[in-house]
Coordinates of C-alpha atoms and ligand atoms in Angstrom, one line a residue:
M5 CA 154.0 83.4 -11.9
K6 CA 156.0 82.4 -14.9
V7 CA 156.3 78.6 -14.7
T8 CA 158.2 76.1 -17.1
V9 CA 157.6 72.4 -17.0
V10 CA 160.2 70.3 -18.4
G11 CA 158.7 66.9 -19.5
T12 CA 155.2 66.9 -20.8
G13 CA 154.0 63.4 -19.7
Y14 CA 151.4 62.2 -17.1
V15 CA 152.9 64.4 -14.3
G16 CA 154.2 67.3 -16.4
L17 CA 151.1 68.0 -18.5
V18 CA 148.8 67.6 -15.5
S19 CA 150.9 69.9 -13.3
G20 CA 151.4 72.4 -16.0
T21 CA 147.8 72.6 -16.9
C22 CA 146.6 72.8 -13.3
L23 CA 149.1 75.5 -12.6
A24 CA 147.8 77.5 -15.5
E25 CA 144.2 76.8 -14.5
V26 CA 144.8 79.0 -11.4
G27 CA 146.4 81.8 -13.3
N28 CA 149.9 81.2 -13.8
D29 CA 151.7 81.6 -17.3
V30 CA 152.9 78.1 -18.0
L31 CA 155.2 76.9 -21.0
C32 CA 155.6 73.0 -21.2
L33 CA 158.8 71.6 -22.9
D34 CA 159.3 68.3 -24.3
V35 CA 161.9 66.6 -26.4
D36 CA 159.3 64.4 -28.1
P37 CA 158.2 66.6 -31.0
N38 CA 155.2 64.3 -31.7
K39 CA 153.7 65.0 -28.2
I40 CA 154.2 68.8 -28.6
R41 CA 152.7 68.6 -32.2
I42 CA 149.6 66.8 -30.8
L43 CA 149.2 69.3 -28.1
E44 CA 149.6 72.4 -30.4
E45 CA 146.9 71.0 -32.7
G46 CA 144.5 70.8 -29.8
G47 CA 144.9 67.1 -29.1
I48 CA 146.2 65.3 -26.0
P49 CA 148.8 62.6 -26.0
I50 CA 147.4 60.6 -22.9
F51 CA 144.2 59.7 -21.6
E52 CA 143.4 61.4 -18.3
P53 CA 139.9 62.2 -17.1
G54 CA 139.0 65.9 -17.3
L55 CA 142.5 66.9 -18.6
K56 CA 141.6 67.5 -22.3
E57 CA 139.1 70.1 -21.4
M58 CA 141.3 72.0 -19.0
V59 CA 144.1 72.1 -21.6
A60 CA 141.8 73.5 -24.2
R61 CA 140.6 76.1 -21.6
N62 CA 144.1 77.3 -20.6
V63 CA 145.5 77.4 -24.2
A64 CA 142.5 79.5 -25.3
A65 CA 143.2 81.8 -22.3
G66 CA 146.9 82.0 -23.3
R67 CA 148.2 80.7 -20.0
L68 CA 149.4 77.4 -21.4
R69 CA 151.8 76.8 -24.2
F70 CA 153.9 74.1 -25.6
T71 CA 157.4 73.8 -27.1
T72 CA 160.4 72.0 -27.9
D73 CA 162.6 74.9 -27.8
V74 CA 164.9 74.5 -24.8
E75 CA 166.2 78.1 -24.8
R76 CA 162.7 79.5 -24.9
A77 CA 161.7 77.2 -22.1
V78 CA 164.6 78.1 -19.7
H79 CA 164.1 81.8 -20.3
H80 CA 160.3 81.6 -19.5
G81 CA 160.0 80.3 -16.1
T82 CA 161.3 81.6 -12.7
I83 CA 160.0 78.3 -11.5
Q84 CA 161.5 75.4 -13.7
F85 CA 159.9 72.0 -12.9
I86 CA 161.7 69.1 -13.9
A87 CA 159.1 66.3 -14.6
V88 CA 160.8 64.0 -17.0
G89 CA 160.9 60.2 -16.5
T90 CA 163.1 58.2 -14.2
P91 CA 162.6 54.8 -15.5
P92 CA 164.5 51.7 -14.0
D93 CA 168.0 51.0 -15.2
E94 CA 169.0 47.4 -15.7
D95 CA 170.1 47.0 -12.1
G96 CA 166.8 48.4 -10.7
S97 CA 168.2 51.9 -9.9
A98 CA 166.5 54.9 -11.1
D99 CA 167.9 56.1 -14.6
M100 CA 168.8 59.7 -13.8
Q101 CA 169.9 60.7 -17.5
Y102 CA 166.8 62.7 -18.2
V103 CA 166.7 64.6 -14.9
L104 CA 170.3 65.6 -15.2
A105 CA 170.0 66.5 -19.0
A106 CA 167.3 68.8 -18.1
A107 CA 169.3 70.3 -15.3
R108 CA 172.4 70.8 -17.6
S109 CA 170.1 72.5 -20.0
I110 CA 168.9 75.0 -17.3
G111 CA 172.4 75.8 -16.2
R112 CA 173.7 76.2 -19.7
L113 CA 171.0 78.7 -20.8
M114 CA 169.8 80.4 -17.6
T115 CA 170.4 84.2 -17.1
D116 CA 168.4 85.3 -14.0
Y117 CA 167.4 83.6 -10.8
K118 CA 165.7 80.1 -11.1
V119 CA 164.1 77.8 -8.7
V120 CA 164.7 74.4 -10.2
V121 CA 162.2 71.9 -8.8
D122 CA 162.6 68.3 -8.8
K123 CA 159.1 66.9 -9.3
S124 CA 160.1 63.5 -10.8
T125 CA 160.5 60.9 -8.4
V126 CA 164.2 60.8 -7.9
P127 CA 166.6 58.9 -5.3
V128 CA 167.8 60.7 -2.1
G129 CA 170.6 62.8 -3.1
T130 CA 169.4 63.8 -6.6
A131 CA 168.9 67.4 -5.6
D132 CA 172.6 67.5 -4.8
R133 CA 173.4 66.1 -8.1
V134 CA 171.1 68.6 -10.0
Q135 CA 172.7 71.4 -8.0
A136 CA 176.2 70.2 -9.2
A137 CA 175.1 69.7 -12.7
I138 CA 173.9 73.3 -12.9
A139 CA 176.9 74.7 -11.0
E140 CA 179.1 73.0 -13.6
E141 CA 177.3 74.4 -16.6
L142 CA 177.4 77.9 -14.9
A143 CA 181.2 77.4 -14.3
L144 CA 181.8 76.5 -17.8
R145 CA 180.7 79.9 -19.1
G146 CA 182.0 81.9 -16.1
A147 CA 178.5 82.7 -14.9
N148 CA 177.3 82.9 -11.3
T149 CA 173.6 83.3 -11.8
P150 CA 171.8 82.6 -8.6
Y151 CA 169.4 79.6 -8.3
A152 CA 168.0 77.2 -5.8
V153 CA 167.2 73.4 -6.2
V154 CA 163.9 72.2 -4.4
S155 CA 162.5 68.9 -4.1
N156 CA 158.6 68.7 -4.7
P157 CA 157.6 65.0 -5.3
E158 CA 154.3 64.6 -7.0
F159 CA 151.7 62.2 -5.4
L160 CA 148.9 62.5 -8.1
K161 CA 147.3 59.2 -9.2
E162 CA 146.8 58.5 -12.8
G163 CA 143.1 58.3 -13.6
A164 CA 142.3 61.0 -11.0
A165 CA 145.3 63.1 -11.6
V166 CA 143.7 66.3 -12.2
E167 CA 141.5 66.2 -9.1
D168 CA 144.6 65.0 -7.0
F169 CA 146.6 68.1 -8.2
M170 CA 143.8 70.6 -7.7
R171 CA 142.9 69.1 -4.3
P172 CA 146.1 67.6 -2.8
D173 CA 146.3 65.8 0.5
R174 CA 149.6 67.4 1.0
I175 CA 152.3 69.2 -0.9
V176 CA 155.8 68.4 0.2
V177 CA 158.5 70.9 -0.5
G178 CA 162.1 70.1 0.5
A179 CA 164.5 73.1 0.4
S180 CA 166.7 75.1 2.4
D181 CA 166.7 78.5 0.3
Q182 CA 164.1 80.8 1.9
Q183 CA 163.4 82.7 -1.2
A184 CA 162.7 79.4 -3.0
I185 CA 160.5 78.2 -0.1
H186 CA 158.6 81.7 -0.3
L187 CA 157.9 81.2 -4.0
M188 CA 156.7 77.7 -3.6
R189 CA 154.3 78.6 -1.0
A190 CA 152.9 81.5 -3.1
L191 CA 152.7 79.1 -6.1
Y192 CA 150.7 76.5 -4.2
A193 CA 148.6 78.9 -2.1
P194 CA 145.5 78.5 -4.5
F195 CA 145.5 74.8 -3.9
Q196 CA 145.2 75.0 -0.3
R197 CA 142.7 77.6 0.6
N198 CA 140.8 75.3 3.0
H199 CA 143.9 74.4 5.3
E200 CA 147.5 74.5 5.1
R201 CA 148.7 71.3 3.3
L202 CA 152.3 72.5 2.6
I203 CA 154.9 70.5 4.4
V204 CA 158.3 72.1 4.4
T205 CA 161.2 69.5 4.9
D206 CA 164.8 69.3 4.3
V207 CA 165.6 68.1 0.6
R208 CA 166.7 64.6 1.4
S209 CA 163.5 63.9 3.6
A210 CA 161.2 65.1 0.6
E211 CA 163.0 62.8 -1.7
L212 CA 162.5 59.9 0.6
I213 CA 159.0 60.6 1.4
K214 CA 158.0 60.0 -2.0
Y215 CA 159.4 56.6 -2.0
A216 CA 158.3 55.8 1.5
A217 CA 154.7 56.6 0.3
N218 CA 154.9 54.2 -2.9
A219 CA 156.7 51.4 -0.9
M220 CA 153.9 51.5 1.8
L221 CA 151.2 51.3 -0.6
A222 CA 152.9 48.6 -2.6
T223 CA 153.4 46.5 0.7
R224 CA 149.6 46.8 1.6
I225 CA 148.8 45.4 -1.9
S226 CA 151.5 42.4 -1.8
F227 CA 150.5 41.7 1.9
M228 CA 146.7 41.5 0.9
N229 CA 147.6 39.4 -2.3
E230 CA 149.5 36.9 -0.1
L231 CA 146.7 36.6 2.4
A232 CA 144.2 36.2 -0.5
N233 CA 146.3 33.3 -1.5
L234 CA 146.2 31.9 1.9
A235 CA 142.6 32.5 2.2
E236 CA 141.9 30.4 -0.8
K237 CA 143.7 27.4 0.7
L238 CA 142.2 27.7 4.0
G239 CA 138.6 28.2 2.7
A240 CA 138.2 31.9 4.0
D241 CA 137.0 34.7 2.0
I242 CA 139.5 37.6 1.6
E243 CA 136.8 40.3 1.0
M244 CA 135.3 39.3 4.4
V245 CA 138.9 39.6 5.8
R246 CA 139.4 43.0 4.1
Q247 CA 136.4 44.5 5.6
G248 CA 137.4 42.9 9.1
I249 CA 140.5 44.6 9.0
G250 CA 139.9 47.7 7.1
S251 CA 137.3 48.6 9.8
D252 CA 140.2 49.1 12.3
P253 CA 141.0 52.9 12.1
R254 CA 144.7 51.9 12.6
I255 CA 144.5 50.0 9.4
G256 CA 141.8 51.8 7.3
Y257 CA 140.2 50.4 4.0
H258 CA 142.4 52.1 1.4
F259 CA 144.8 49.9 -0.7
L260 CA 143.6 46.7 0.8
Y261 CA 142.2 45.1 -2.5
P262 CA 143.7 41.9 -3.5
G263 CA 144.2 41.3 -7.2
C264 CA 146.5 40.2 -10.0
G265 CA 149.5 42.3 -9.0
Y266 CA 150.3 46.0 -9.0
G267 CA 151.7 47.7 -12.1
G268 CA 152.0 51.2 -13.4
S269 CA 154.9 53.5 -14.0
C270 CA 155.5 53.9 -10.1
F271 CA 155.3 51.2 -7.7
P272 CA 157.5 48.6 -9.5
K273 CA 160.1 51.0 -10.4
D274 CA 160.1 52.9 -7.0
V275 CA 160.2 49.8 -5.0
K276 CA 163.2 48.6 -6.9
A277 CA 164.8 51.8 -6.9
L278 CA 164.5 52.2 -3.1
I279 CA 165.9 48.7 -2.6
H280 CA 168.9 49.6 -4.9
T281 CA 169.4 52.9 -3.1
A282 CA 169.4 51.2 0.3
A283 CA 172.0 48.6 -0.8
T284 CA 174.5 50.7 -2.8
E285 CA 174.2 54.0 -0.7
A286 CA 173.7 52.6 2.9
G287 CA 174.6 49.0 2.7
L288 CA 171.1 48.1 4.0
D289 CA 169.1 45.1 2.8
L290 CA 165.4 46.1 2.6
Q291 CA 164.0 42.7 3.2
V292 CA 160.4 43.7 3.6
L293 CA 160.5 45.4 0.2
K294 CA 162.3 42.7 -1.5
A295 CA 159.5 40.4 -0.5
V296 CA 156.9 42.9 -1.5
E297 CA 158.4 42.8 -4.9
Q298 CA 158.8 39.1 -5.2
A299 CA 155.1 38.6 -4.0
N300 CA 154.1 41.1 -6.8
E301 CA 156.0 39.3 -9.5
A302 CA 154.5 36.0 -8.5
Q303 CA 150.9 37.6 -8.3
K304 CA 151.0 38.8 -11.9
H305 CA 150.9 35.2 -12.9
V306 CA 148.0 34.2 -10.7
L307 CA 145.6 34.3 -13.4
G308 CA 147.6 32.5 -15.8
N309 CA 148.0 29.8 -13.2
K310 CA 144.4 29.6 -12.3
L311 CA 143.7 29.1 -16.1
R312 CA 146.3 26.4 -16.4
Q313 CA 145.0 24.6 -13.4
R314 CA 141.4 24.8 -14.6
F315 CA 142.2 23.4 -18.0
D316 CA 144.3 20.4 -16.6
G317 CA 147.7 22.2 -17.4
N318 CA 146.9 22.3 -21.2
L319 CA 145.9 25.7 -22.7
Q320 CA 147.0 24.7 -26.2
G321 CA 144.4 26.0 -28.6
R322 CA 142.2 27.7 -25.9
H323 CA 140.9 31.1 -26.5
F324 CA 140.1 33.6 -23.8
A325 CA 138.2 37.0 -23.5
L326 CA 140.1 39.7 -21.6
W327 CA 138.4 42.6 -20.0
G328 CA 141.0 45.3 -19.1
L329 CA 144.5 45.9 -20.2
A330 CA 145.5 49.1 -18.4
F331 CA 147.2 48.7 -15.2
K332 CA 144.2 50.3 -13.5
P333 CA 141.0 51.8 -14.6
N334 CA 140.6 55.4 -15.9
T335 CA 144.1 55.3 -17.7
D336 CA 145.7 54.3 -20.9
D337 CA 148.9 53.5 -19.1
M338 CA 150.2 50.0 -19.9
R339 CA 153.6 50.2 -18.2
E340 CA 154.2 47.0 -16.0
A341 CA 150.5 46.2 -16.4
P342 CA 149.5 42.7 -15.0
S343 CA 147.6 42.1 -18.4
L344 CA 150.9 41.9 -20.2
A345 CA 152.2 39.2 -17.9
L346 CA 149.0 37.3 -18.4
I347 CA 148.9 37.6 -22.2
R348 CA 152.5 36.5 -22.4
D349 CA 151.7 33.5 -20.3
L350 CA 148.7 32.6 -22.3
L351 CA 150.4 32.9 -25.7
A352 CA 153.3 31.0 -24.4
A353 CA 150.9 28.1 -23.5
G354 CA 149.5 28.1 -27.0
A355 CA 146.3 30.1 -26.2
T356 CA 144.8 33.0 -28.1
V357 CA 143.2 36.2 -26.8
T358 CA 140.6 38.8 -27.6
A359 CA 140.8 41.9 -25.5
H360 CA 138.9 44.7 -24.8
D361 CA 139.9 48.0 -22.8
P362 CA 138.0 51.3 -22.8
E363 CA 141.2 53.4 -23.4
A364 CA 144.3 51.2 -23.5
M365 CA 144.0 49.3 -26.8
R366 CA 146.1 51.4 -28.8
E367 CA 148.8 51.5 -26.2
A368 CA 148.6 47.7 -25.6
R369 CA 149.0 47.1 -29.4
R370 CA 152.1 49.4 -29.4
V371 CA 153.6 47.6 -26.5
L372 CA 152.8 44.0 -27.7
G373 CA 153.3 44.6 -31.3
D374 CA 150.9 43.3 -33.9
D375 CA 150.5 39.6 -33.0
P376 CA 147.6 37.7 -34.9
R377 CA 147.2 35.7 -31.6
V378 CA 145.9 39.0 -29.7
R379 CA 142.8 40.5 -31.1
Y380 CA 141.1 43.8 -29.9
V381 CA 137.5 44.6 -29.9
D382 CA 135.8 48.0 -29.5
Q383 CA 132.8 46.5 -27.6
Q384 CA 133.4 44.5 -24.4
N385 CA 130.8 41.9 -25.2
D386 CA 132.3 41.3 -28.6
A387 CA 135.4 39.7 -26.8
L388 CA 133.2 36.9 -25.5
D389 CA 132.3 35.0 -28.8
G390 CA 133.8 31.4 -28.5
A391 CA 136.0 32.1 -25.6
D392 CA 136.8 29.5 -23.0
A393 CA 136.5 32.0 -20.3
L394 CA 135.9 35.7 -19.5
V395 CA 139.1 37.0 -17.7
I396 CA 138.8 40.4 -15.7
V397 CA 142.0 42.0 -15.6
T398 CA 141.3 45.8 -14.8
E399 CA 138.5 47.0 -12.7
W400 CA 136.9 49.6 -15.2
K401 CA 133.5 50.7 -14.1
A402 CA 131.8 49.3 -17.3
F403 CA 132.7 45.8 -16.3
R404 CA 131.1 45.9 -12.7
S405 CA 127.6 45.2 -13.8
P406 CA 127.4 43.5 -17.0
D407 CA 124.7 41.4 -18.7
F408 CA 125.5 37.9 -17.4
D409 CA 122.8 36.2 -19.5
L410 CA 124.7 37.5 -22.6
I411 CA 128.1 36.5 -21.2
K412 CA 126.7 33.1 -20.7
E413 CA 125.2 33.0 -24.2
R414 CA 128.4 34.2 -26.0
L415 CA 131.1 32.3 -24.1
R416 CA 132.0 28.7 -25.1
Q417 CA 131.4 27.7 -21.4
P418 CA 130.2 29.8 -18.5
L419 CA 133.6 30.5 -16.9
I420 CA 134.6 33.8 -15.2
V421 CA 138.1 34.3 -14.0
D422 CA 138.1 37.6 -12.0
G423 CA 141.4 39.1 -11.2
R424 CA 139.8 42.1 -9.4
N425 CA 136.9 40.5 -7.3
L426 CA 134.2 42.5 -9.1
Y427 CA 131.3 40.2 -8.5
D428 CA 129.5 38.6 -5.7
P429 CA 130.3 34.9 -5.9
V430 CA 127.1 33.6 -4.7
F431 CA 125.2 35.7 -7.2
V432 CA 127.5 34.8 -10.1
R433 CA 127.4 31.1 -9.3
G434 CA 123.7 31.4 -8.9
M435 CA 123.6 32.5 -12.5
G436 CA 125.1 29.2 -13.5
F437 CA 128.8 30.3 -13.8
E438 CA 131.9 28.6 -12.6
Y439 CA 133.6 31.7 -10.9
L440 CA 137.4 31.8 -9.9
A441 CA 138.3 35.1 -8.1
I442 CA 141.3 36.1 -5.9
G443 CA 141.2 34.7 -2.4
R444 CA 137.5 33.7 -2.3
Ligands
LIG3 N1 152.7 58.7 -13.7 C1 152.3 58.9 -12.4 O1 151.4 58.5 -12.0 C2 153.6 59.6 -11.5 C3 153.0 60.0 -10.3 C4 154.1 60.7 -9.4 C5 155.3 60.7 -9.9 N2 155.6 60.3 -11.1 C6 157.0 60.5 -11.4 O2 157.1 61.7 -12.3 C7 158.1 61.5 -13.4 C8 157.5 61.5 -14.7 O3 156.6 60.6 -14.8 P1 155.5 60.5 -16.1 O4 154.6 59.3 -15.8 O5 154.8 61.9 -16.3 O6 156.5 60.2 -17.3 P2 156.1 60.2 -18.7 O7 157.1 59.3 -19.5 O8 154.7 60.2 -19.1 O9 156.8 61.7 -19.1 C9 158.0 62.0 -19.3 C10 158.2 63.1 -20.5 O10 159.6 63.7 -20.2 C11 160.0 63.9 -21.7 N3 161.3 64.3 -21.5 C12 162.6 63.4 -21.3 N4 163.8 63.9 -21.2 C13 163.4 65.2 -21.5 C14 164.2 66.6 -21.4 N5 165.4 66.5 -21.2 N6 163.6 67.8 -21.8 C15 162.1 67.7 -21.9 N7 161.4 66.6 -21.9 C16 162.0 65.4 -21.6 C17 159.6 62.7 -22.2 O11 159.7 62.9 -23.7 C18 158.2 62.5 -21.6 O12 157.3 63.0 -22.5 C19 158.7 60.0 -12.9 O13 159.9 60.3 -12.2 C20 157.6 59.4 -12.2 O14 158.1 58.3 -11.4 C21 154.8 59.8 -11.8

């Protein structure tokens, strides 16, 4: 099938590449000429395991191409995926300008039947707005070219995005147009050979499913973070509690890890957007989700607070080693990363930082700007020299079993503050460290 993907970011590039991998003829469009230039030169603008090789293979096979030419992109695909960003607006609502701009371009230039697929995470009712935007553009030029609008939210996880797309848990297709449903089934058939994973719903339910999924996952994290803070005060170990409740099949083990707050491009903005939609469109006050968000905002400062407390309220002139900057492992994504809240807290308190992250240092430098108080080092152990503590912010695999003797030797004092509960407290304390973790 001929497929166009509008927006070549984390979702668009992964989706386009995986669709090419199974044999489709895919053209990825982006308004950012720099991104397209990098891709055309054989590079890749983001870090995502396995993606670079898959892009190269499909480009070489002639099934995957990139462009900034909107007209070419609209003419290419019968299926037009919209995978542009939907960042939070000032009031917490999802900013729809990029989605609607993409829809308008399609309406302005299409000359034959198109299935326009909202893959971006968009508020309930967006498909209607996309439908209307295309209709307006067609009316302006007196055309009545047929088209259908479909909601097909994406559930991939950064860091495992290729795997998630190739082997999805489920594929949600919200549509009413039978021809569009038929085409979507055919497009996704290669990804569900083992058993049917496609759930066809009405458009609005599909749109809400995506927010409901992210809101539930964010809720589990904030719930565990609050319980971790409680466990600390009560002398309980949250890791024991996690195992004790995760073993209940009604609860399960997934997404019960306490830490220093959730970040990333999805949970924070989607929770805010759902609260906003409920308030403005339905007059409903989503109290659970408001609390989820508040608890998370507080949790992003938990490491800064622990350090301040440990150093008697005064971090002036202190220096800290940070392991991990990305909002989670296996990505270079820094959007809403807890490391940013921590670094800002530390700098504001007069401390300095040396940080290491396997993939996100370039992105961190871009977000934080050049600041002499924040240094970056290529080797994780080089961050340790002369630091008053090692602070673990992201649970990269390379941090899981470090050389503790060397850490002790290079730190100014044997203090580890672990925002991801990577180590066994008994073992680490036995090695002579003071060890502050989350909820233990
Ligand atoms: N990142 C994730 O893990 C993830 C997972 C599921 C869903 N989503 C959702 O998918 C959407 C995209 O997220 P992302 O992380 O890929 O964003 P991103 O910022 O990485 O990519 C968006 C891309 O769209 C481009 N763009 C904007 N307007 C355009 C236009 N009119 N035409 C062509 N290109 C345009 C931008 O230049 C950018 O490259 C969001 O709604 C997000 O919530 C993201």
